[in-house]
Coordinates of C-alpha atoms and ligand atoms in Angstrom, one line a residue:
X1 CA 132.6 86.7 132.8
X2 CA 136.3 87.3 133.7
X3 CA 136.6 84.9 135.8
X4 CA 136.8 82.8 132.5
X5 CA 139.9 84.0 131.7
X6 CA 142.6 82.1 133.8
X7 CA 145.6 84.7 134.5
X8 CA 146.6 87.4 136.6
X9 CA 148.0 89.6 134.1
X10 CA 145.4 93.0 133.9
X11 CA 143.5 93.3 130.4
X12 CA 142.8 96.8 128.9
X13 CA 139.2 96.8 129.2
X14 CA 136.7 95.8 126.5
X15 CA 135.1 98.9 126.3
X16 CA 139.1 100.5 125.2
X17 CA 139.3 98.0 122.7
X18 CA 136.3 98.5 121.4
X19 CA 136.5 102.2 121.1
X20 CA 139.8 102.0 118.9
X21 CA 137.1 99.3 116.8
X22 CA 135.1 102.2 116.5
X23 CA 137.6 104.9 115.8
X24 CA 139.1 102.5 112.8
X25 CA 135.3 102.7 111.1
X26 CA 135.5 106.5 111.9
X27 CA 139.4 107.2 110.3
X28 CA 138.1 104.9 107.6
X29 CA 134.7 107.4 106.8
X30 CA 136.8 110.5 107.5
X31 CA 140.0 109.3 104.5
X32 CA 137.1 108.8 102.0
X33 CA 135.5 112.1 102.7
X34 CA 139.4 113.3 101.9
X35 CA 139.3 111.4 98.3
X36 CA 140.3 108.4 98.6
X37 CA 138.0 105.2 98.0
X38 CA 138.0 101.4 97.6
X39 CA 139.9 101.9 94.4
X40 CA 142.6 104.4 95.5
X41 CA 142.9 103.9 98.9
X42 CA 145.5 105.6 101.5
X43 CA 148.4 103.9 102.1
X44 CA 150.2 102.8 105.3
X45 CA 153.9 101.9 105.7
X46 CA 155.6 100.1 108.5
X47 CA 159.5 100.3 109.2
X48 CA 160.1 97.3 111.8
X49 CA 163.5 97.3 113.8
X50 CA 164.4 94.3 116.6
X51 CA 163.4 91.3 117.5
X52 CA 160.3 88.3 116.7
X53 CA 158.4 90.7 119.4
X54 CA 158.6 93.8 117.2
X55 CA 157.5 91.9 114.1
X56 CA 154.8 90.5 116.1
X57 CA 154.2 94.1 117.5
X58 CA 154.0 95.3 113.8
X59 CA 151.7 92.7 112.0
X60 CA 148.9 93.9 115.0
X61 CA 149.8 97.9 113.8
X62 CA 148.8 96.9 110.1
X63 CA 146.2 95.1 111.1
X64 CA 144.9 97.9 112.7
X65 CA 145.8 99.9 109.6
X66 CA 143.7 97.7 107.6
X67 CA 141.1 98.3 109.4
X68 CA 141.3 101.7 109.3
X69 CA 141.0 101.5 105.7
X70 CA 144.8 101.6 105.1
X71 CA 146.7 99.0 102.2
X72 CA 150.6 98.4 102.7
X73 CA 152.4 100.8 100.2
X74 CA 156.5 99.9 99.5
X75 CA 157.6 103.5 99.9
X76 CA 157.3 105.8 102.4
X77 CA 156.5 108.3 100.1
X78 CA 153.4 106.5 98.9
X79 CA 152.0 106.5 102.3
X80 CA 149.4 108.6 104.2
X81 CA 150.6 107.1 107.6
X82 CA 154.2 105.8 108.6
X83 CA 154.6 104.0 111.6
X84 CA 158.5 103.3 112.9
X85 CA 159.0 100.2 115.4
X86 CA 161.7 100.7 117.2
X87 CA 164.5 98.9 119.1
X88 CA 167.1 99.9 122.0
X89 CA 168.5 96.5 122.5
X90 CA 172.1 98.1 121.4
X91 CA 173.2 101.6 120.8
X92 CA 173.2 100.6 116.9
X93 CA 169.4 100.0 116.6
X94 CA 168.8 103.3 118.3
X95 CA 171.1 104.9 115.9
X96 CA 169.4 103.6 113.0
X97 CA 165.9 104.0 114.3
X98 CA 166.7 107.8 114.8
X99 CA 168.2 108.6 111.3
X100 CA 165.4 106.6 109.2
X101 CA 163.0 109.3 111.3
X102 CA 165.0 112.2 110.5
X103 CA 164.7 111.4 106.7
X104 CA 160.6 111.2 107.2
X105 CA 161.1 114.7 107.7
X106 CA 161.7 115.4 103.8
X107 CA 158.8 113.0 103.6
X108 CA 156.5 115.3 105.6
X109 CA 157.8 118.3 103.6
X110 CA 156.2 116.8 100.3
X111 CA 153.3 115.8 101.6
X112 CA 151.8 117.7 104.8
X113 CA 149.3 115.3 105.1
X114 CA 150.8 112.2 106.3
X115 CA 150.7 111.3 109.7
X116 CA 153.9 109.7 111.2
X117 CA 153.9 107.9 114.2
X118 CA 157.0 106.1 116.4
X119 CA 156.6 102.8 118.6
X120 CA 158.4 100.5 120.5
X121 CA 161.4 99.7 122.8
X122 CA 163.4 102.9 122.0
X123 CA 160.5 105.5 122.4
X124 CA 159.4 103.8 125.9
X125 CA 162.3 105.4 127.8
X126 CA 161.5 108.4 128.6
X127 CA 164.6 110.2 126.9
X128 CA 164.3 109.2 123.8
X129 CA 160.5 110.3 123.7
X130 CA 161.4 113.9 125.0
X131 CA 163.9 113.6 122.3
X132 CA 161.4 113.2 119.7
X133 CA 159.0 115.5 121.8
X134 CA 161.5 118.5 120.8
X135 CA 163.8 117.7 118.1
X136 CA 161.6 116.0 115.5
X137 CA 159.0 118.4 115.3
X138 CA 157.0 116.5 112.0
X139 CA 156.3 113.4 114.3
X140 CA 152.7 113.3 115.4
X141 CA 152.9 111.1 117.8
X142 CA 154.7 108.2 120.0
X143 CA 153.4 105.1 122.1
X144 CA 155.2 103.0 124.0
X145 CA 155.3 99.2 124.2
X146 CA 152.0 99.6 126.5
X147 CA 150.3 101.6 124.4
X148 CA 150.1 100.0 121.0
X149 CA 146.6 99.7 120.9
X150 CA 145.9 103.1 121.4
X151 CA 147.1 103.7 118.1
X152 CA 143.6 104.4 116.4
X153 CA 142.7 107.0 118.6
X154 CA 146.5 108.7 118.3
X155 CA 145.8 108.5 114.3
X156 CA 142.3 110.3 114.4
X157 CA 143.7 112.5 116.9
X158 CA 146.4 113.7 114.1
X159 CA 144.4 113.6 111.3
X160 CA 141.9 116.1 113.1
X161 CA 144.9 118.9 113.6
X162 CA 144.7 117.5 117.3
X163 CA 147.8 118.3 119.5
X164 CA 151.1 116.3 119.2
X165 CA 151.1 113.2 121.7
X166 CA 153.9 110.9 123.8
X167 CA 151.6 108.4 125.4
X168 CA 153.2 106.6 127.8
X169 CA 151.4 104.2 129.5
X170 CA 152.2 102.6 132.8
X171 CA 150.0 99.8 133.8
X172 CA 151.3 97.6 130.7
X173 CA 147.9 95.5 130.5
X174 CA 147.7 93.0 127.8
X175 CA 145.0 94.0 124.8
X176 CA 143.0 91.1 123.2
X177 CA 141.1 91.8 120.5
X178 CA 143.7 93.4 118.0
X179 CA 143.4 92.2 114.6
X180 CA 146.9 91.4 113.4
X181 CA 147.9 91.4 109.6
X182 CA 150.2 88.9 108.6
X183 CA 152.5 89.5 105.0
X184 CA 153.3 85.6 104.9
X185 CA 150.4 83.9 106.8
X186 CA 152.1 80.1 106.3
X187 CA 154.4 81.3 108.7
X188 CA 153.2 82.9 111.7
X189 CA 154.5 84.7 115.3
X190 CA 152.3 83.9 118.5
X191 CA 153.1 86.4 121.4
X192 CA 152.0 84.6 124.4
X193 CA 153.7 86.8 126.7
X194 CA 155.1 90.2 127.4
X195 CA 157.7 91.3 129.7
X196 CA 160.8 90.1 131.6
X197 CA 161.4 89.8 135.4
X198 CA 165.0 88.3 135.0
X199 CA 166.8 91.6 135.1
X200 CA 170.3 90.5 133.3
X201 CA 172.5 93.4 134.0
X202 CA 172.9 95.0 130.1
X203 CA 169.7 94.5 129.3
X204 CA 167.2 97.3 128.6
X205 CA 163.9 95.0 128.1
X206 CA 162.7 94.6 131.5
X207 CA 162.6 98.6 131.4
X208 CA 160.3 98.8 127.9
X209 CA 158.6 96.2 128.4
X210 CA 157.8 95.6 131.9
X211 CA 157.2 92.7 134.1
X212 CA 156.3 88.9 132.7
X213 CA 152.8 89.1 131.6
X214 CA 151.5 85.7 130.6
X215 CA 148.4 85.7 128.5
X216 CA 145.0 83.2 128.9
X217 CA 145.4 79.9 127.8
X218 CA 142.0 80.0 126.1
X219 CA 142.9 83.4 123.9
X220 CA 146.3 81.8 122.8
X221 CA 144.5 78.5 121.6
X222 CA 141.9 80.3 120.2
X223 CA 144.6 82.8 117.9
X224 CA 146.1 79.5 117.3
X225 CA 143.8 77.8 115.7
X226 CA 142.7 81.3 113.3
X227 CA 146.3 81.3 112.6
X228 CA 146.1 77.5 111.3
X229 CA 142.6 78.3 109.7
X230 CA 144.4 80.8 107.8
X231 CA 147.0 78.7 106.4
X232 CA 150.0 78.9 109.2
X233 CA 152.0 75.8 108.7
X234 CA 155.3 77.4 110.8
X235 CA 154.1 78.9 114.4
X236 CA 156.4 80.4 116.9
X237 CA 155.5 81.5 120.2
X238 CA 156.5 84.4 121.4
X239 CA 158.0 85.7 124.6
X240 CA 160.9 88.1 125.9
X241 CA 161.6 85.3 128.3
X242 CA 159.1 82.8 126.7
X243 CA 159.8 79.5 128.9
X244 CA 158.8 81.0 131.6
X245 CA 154.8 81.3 130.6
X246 CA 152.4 80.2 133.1
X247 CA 154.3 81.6 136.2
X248 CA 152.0 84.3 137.0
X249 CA 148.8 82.1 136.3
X250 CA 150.0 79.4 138.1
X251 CA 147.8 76.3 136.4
X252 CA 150.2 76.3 132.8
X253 CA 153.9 76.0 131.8
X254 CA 154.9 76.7 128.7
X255 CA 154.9 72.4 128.1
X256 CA 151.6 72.3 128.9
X257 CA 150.4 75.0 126.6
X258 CA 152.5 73.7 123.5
X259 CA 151.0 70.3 124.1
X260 CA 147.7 71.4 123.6
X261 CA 148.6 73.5 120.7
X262 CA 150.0 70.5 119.1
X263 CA 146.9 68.5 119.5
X264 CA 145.2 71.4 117.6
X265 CA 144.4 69.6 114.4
X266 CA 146.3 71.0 111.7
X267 CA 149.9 70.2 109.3
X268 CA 151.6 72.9 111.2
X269 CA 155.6 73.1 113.0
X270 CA 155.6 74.8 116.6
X271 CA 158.4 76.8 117.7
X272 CA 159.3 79.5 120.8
X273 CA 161.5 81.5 121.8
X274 CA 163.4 82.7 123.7
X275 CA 164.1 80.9 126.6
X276 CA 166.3 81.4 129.9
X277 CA 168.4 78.6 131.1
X278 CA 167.0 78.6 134.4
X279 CA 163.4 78.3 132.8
X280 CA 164.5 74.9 130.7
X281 CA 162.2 72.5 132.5
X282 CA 163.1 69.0 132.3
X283 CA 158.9 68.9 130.8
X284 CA 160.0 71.1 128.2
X285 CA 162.3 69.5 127.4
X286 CA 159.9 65.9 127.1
X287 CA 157.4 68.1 125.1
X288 CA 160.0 68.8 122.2
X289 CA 161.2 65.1 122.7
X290 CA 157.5 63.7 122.4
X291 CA 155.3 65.9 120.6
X292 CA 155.5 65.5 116.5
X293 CA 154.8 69.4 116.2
X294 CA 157.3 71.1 117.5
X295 CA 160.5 71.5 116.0
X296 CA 163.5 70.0 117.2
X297 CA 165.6 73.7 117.8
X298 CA 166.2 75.0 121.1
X299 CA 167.7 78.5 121.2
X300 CA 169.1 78.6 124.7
X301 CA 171.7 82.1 125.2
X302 CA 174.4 80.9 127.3
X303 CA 175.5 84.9 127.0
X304 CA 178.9 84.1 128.2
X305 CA 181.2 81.0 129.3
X306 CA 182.8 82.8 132.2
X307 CA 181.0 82.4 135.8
X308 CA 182.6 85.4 137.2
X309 CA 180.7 86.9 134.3
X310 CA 177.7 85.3 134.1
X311 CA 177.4 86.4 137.8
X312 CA 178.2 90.0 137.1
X313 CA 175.4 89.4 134.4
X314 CA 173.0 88.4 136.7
X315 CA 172.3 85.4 134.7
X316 CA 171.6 83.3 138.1
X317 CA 173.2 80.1 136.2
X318 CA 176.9 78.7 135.9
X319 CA 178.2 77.4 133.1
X320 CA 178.3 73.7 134.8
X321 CA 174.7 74.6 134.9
X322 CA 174.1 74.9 131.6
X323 CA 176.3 72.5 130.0
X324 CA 174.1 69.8 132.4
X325 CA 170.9 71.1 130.3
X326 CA 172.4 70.9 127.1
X327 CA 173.4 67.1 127.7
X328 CA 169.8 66.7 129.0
X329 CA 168.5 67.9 126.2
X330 CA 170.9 66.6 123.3
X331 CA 170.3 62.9 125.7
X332 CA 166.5 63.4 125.4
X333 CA 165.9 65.0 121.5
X334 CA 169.4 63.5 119.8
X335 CA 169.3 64.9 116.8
X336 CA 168.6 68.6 118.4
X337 CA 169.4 71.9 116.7
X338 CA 170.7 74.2 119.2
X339 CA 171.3 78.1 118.8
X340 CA 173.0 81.1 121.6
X341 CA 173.0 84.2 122.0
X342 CA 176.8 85.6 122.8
X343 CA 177.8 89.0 124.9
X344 CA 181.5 90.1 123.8
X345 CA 183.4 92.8 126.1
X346 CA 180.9 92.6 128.9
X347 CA 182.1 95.0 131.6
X348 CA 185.5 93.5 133.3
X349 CA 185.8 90.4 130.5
X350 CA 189.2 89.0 130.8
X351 CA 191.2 86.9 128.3
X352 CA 190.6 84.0 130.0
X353 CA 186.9 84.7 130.4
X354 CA 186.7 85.3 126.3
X355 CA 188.2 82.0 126.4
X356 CA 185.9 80.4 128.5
X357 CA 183.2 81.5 126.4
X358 CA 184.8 80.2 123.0
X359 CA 185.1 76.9 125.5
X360 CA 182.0 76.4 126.2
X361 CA 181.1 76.8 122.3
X362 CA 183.6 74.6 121.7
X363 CA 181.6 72.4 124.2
X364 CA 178.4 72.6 122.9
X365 CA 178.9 72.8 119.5
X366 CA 176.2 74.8 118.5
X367 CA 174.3 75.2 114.8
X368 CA 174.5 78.8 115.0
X369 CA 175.3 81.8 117.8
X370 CA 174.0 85.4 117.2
X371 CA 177.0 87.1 119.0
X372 CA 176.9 90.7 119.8
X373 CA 179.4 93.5 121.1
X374 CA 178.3 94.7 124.7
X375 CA 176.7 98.1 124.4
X376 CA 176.0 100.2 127.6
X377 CA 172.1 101.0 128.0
X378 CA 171.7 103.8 130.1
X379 CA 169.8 102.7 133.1
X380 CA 171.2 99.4 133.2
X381 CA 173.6 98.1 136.0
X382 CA 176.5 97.2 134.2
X383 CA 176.2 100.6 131.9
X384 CA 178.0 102.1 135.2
X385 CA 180.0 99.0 135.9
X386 CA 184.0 99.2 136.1
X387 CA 186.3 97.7 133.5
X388 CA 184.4 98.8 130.1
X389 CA 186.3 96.8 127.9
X390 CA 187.5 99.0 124.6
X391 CA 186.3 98.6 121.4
X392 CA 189.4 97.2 119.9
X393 CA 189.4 94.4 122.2
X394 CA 186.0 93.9 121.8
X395 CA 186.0 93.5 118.2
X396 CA 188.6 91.4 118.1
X397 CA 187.2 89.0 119.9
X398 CA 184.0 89.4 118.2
X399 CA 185.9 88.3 114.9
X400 CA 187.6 85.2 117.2
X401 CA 184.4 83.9 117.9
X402 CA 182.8 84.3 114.8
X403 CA 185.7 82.2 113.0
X404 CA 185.2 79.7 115.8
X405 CA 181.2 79.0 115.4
X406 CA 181.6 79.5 111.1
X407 CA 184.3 76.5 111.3
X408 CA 182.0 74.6 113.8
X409 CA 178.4 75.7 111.7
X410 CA 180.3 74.6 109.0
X411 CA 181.0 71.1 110.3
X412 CA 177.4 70.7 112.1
X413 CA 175.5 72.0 109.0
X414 CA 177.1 68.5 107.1
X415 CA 175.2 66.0 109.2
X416 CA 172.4 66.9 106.6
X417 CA 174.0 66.0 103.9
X418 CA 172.1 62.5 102.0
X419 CA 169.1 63.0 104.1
X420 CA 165.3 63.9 103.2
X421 CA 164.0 66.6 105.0
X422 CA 160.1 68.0 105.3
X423 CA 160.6 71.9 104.7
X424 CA 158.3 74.6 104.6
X425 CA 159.6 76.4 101.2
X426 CA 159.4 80.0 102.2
X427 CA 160.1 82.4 99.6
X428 CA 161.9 83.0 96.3
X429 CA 165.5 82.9 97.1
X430 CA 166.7 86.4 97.7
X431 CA 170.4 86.2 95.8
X432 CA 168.7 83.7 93.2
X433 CA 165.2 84.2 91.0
X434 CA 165.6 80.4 90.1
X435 CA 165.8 79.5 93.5
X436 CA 163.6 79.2 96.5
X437 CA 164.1 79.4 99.9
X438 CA 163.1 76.2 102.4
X439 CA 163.4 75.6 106.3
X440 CA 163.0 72.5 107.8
X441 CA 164.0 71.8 111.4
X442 CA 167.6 73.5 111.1
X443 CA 168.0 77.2 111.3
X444 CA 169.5 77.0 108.4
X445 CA 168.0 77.8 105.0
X446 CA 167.8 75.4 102.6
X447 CA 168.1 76.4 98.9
X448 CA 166.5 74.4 96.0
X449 CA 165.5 75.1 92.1
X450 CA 162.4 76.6 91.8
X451 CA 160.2 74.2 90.3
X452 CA 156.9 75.0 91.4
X453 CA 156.4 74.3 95.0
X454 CA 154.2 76.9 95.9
X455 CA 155.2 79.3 98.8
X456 CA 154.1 78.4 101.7
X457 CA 153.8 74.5 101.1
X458 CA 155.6 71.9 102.7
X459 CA 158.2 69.5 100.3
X460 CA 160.5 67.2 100.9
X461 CA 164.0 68.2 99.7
X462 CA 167.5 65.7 99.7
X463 CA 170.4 67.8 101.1
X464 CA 173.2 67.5 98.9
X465 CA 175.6 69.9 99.9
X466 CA 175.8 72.7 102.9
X467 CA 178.1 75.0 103.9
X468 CA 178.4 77.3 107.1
X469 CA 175.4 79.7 107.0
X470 CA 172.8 77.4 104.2
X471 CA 171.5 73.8 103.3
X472 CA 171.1 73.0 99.3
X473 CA 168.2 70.6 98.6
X474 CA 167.0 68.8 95.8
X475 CA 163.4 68.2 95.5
X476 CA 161.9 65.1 96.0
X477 CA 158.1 65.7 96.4
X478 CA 156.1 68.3 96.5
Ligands
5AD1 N1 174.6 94.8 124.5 C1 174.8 93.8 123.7 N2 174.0 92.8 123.5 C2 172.8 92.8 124.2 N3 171.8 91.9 124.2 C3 170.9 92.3 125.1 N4 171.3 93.5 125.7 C4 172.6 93.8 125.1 C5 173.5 94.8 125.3 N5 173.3 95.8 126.1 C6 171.8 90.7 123.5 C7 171.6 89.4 124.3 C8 170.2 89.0 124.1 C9 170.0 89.4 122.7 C10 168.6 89.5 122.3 O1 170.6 90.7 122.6 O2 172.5 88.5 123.9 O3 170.0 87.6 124.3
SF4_2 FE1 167.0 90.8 128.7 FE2 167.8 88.9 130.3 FE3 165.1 89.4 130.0 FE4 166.5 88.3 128.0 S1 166.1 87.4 130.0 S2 165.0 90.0 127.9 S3 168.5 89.2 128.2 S4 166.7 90.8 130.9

């Protein structure tokens, strides 16, 4: 009954799906016959690169590997399959990405057996899987962002002697019906939509990931409440462009859909991201103002303070524009956390367009930016673009900017300081074994002493001290 499900995106068919269910049962059969059992079972290891998306991309690849019988392993050399998610936001990830693979190959050398398989942003241009295609020979296979539930059929395609594949996949459809395996399942991603139509010029996403894909209403509530059944307390939707849900389907914004995820019973948080500016509805906005649920943080990436910029960016905002949302929004939810993304030594960036972007910082007075040197992706418009700004420039405005949002993270992180806060304590506090590791509405982490809140519990903590990048808490109920 299709006609049940209310959106245009196109579904991989149930019968797909449900051969990979049956291919996970036959993998599984076929790994016992090889040795291993419920005792000593194979292992599977994930390396995860990028953004939310990828993690979220990931936790349905173990899921699948679980049900082919796999269990996580904390080495690659413990594992009968390795599976690299990868990202080509900036050069950098790329990089990385490609020298992690070429270290698998010692891995294959010591064990023939394993099957290694690459995903993601990186491998769905077409160069970089030729690349992998011809230079890295021990790689049985790639699938693209399309193809990712494909990947049971890939694996019992390897671990027959089958031919080496590069799927690539062109339709993009959205799958339902992958299990996903979360590590920390009081804190949970949500991907309620693929894909990006907003074409900013350096951007490679609309290219990997293809056009704005919204998923059904009724399959995002229904994940929800598993998610909440399983013990998620601290749920983030998902999206490359996430604010913008509903478009294609045409009866649901992204309001709507968080309202009625908030009235899913439950003691959970809701959170998105990320949004465009010219996406941040005024009834978005009311939703985080009115509903108890979701958390008062909007991340909101101006990109750049410069309108010739922004232009050349494509962004199809100015920075009068955006400035009038952020008083909407700091007018409407007053004690708002808000977060940016930053592009340093975009194509033909000035001095006094730098300037206008540590302006409108200045201006909004953020809790945190993630700022990021401009790095050419081939196929992009501004990768051919005149005035490349040189690196030198470029990193030193990167450190101007980063002194500028410390001193005013600093400052913003304070307003904390004597009050109680509800936080979700998280994990053990990686610099500290005696600490643990909360979040409450702020980005920020909040460190407290470890005296028994169980991970993945809700406390309340007093702040009583912060400085730029955490929170310290003392605990006042568990
Ligand atoms: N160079 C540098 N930063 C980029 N981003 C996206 N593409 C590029 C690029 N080519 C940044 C943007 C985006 C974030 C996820 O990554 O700020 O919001
Ligand atoms: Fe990239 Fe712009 Fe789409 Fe964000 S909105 S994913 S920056 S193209």
């Amino acid at each position: 009954m299709t006609n049940e499900i209310r959106t245009a995106a196109p579904h991989v068919e149930e019968a797909v799906i449900e051969r990979q269910r049956q291919l996970c049962e036959t993998i599984e059969k076929e790994l016992m016959q090889r040795g291993f059992s419920e005792e000593n079972r194979p292992g599977y290891y994930i390396q995860t690169f990028g953004c939310q998306q990828n993690e979220a991309d990931s936790e349905r690849m173990a899921g699948l590997a679980w049900m082919m019988g796999y269990r996580p392993v904390s080495e690659p050399d413990a594992a009968q399959l390795i599976l690299v998610n990868t990202c080509a936001i900036r050069e950098h990830a790329e990089k990385k990405a490609l020298s992690i693979i070429g270290g698998y190959k010692h891995v294959k050398e010591k064990n023939p057996d394993v099957v290694i398989g690459v995903g993601g942003c990186m491998v769905t241009q077409s160069h970089r899987a030729d690349q992998l295609k011809n230079s890295y020979p021990y790689v049985n296979f790639s699938f693209d962002t399309g193809a990712l539930h494909l990947l049971p059929e890939l694996i019992y395609s390897a671990l027959t002697g089958g031919r080496r594949q590069f799927v690539s996949s062109d339709t993009y459809a959205v799958a339902e019906g992958i299990p996903s395996h979360q590590e920390k399942p009081y804190k949970a991603w949500l991907s309620i939509m693929y894909g990006c139509n907003n074409f900013c010029s350096y951007c490679i996403v609309p290219y990997v990931r293809g056009r704005e894909r919204s998923r059904a209403p009724e399959a995002i509530l229904e994940e929800a409440r598993r998610l909440i059944d399983g013990g998620a307390k601290d749920i983030t939707l998902l999206g490359q462009n996430v604010n913008s849900y509903g478009r294609d389907i045409g009866s649901i914004d992204i309001a709507g859909l968080m309202r009625q995820i908030c009235a899913l019973p439950g003691d959970f948080r809701l959170r998105f991201m990320t949004s465009h500016p010219k996406d941040a509805s005024d009834a978005l906005i009311a939703a985080m103002a009115e509903e108890e649920k979701i958390v008062p943080h909007f991340h909101l990436p101006v990109q750049s303070g410069s309108d010739e910029i922004l232009r050349r960016m494509n962004r199809k905002y100015t920075s009068g524009e955006y400035l009038s949302i952020i008083e909407k929004l700091k007018k409407s939810v007053p004690d708002v956390s808000l977060t940016s993304d930053i592009i340093v030594g975009f194509p033909g960036e000035t001095d006094a367009d730098f300037q206008a972007t540590l302006d409108i910082i200045s201006a909004v007075r953020y809790d945190a930016i993630f700022s990021f040197i401009y790095s050419p992706r081939k196929g992009t418009p501004a990768a051919t673009m005149e005035g490349q700004v040189p690196k030198e420039i470029s990193s030193r405005r990167f450190e101007q900017l980063l002194a500028l949002q410390h001193d005013i993270s600093r400052e913003r992180n304070q307003r904390f300081v004597g009050r109680t806060v509800r936080a979700l304590c998280e994990e053990v506090s990686k610099t500290d074994p005696d600490k643990m590791t909360a979040r409450a509405a702020s980005p920020r982490p909040i460190h407290f002493e470890n005296n028994g809140v169980p991970i993945g519990e809700y406390c309340d903590l007093e702040i009583v001290s912060a400085d730029t990048f955490s929170l310290y808490g003392k605990l006042i109920n568990k």
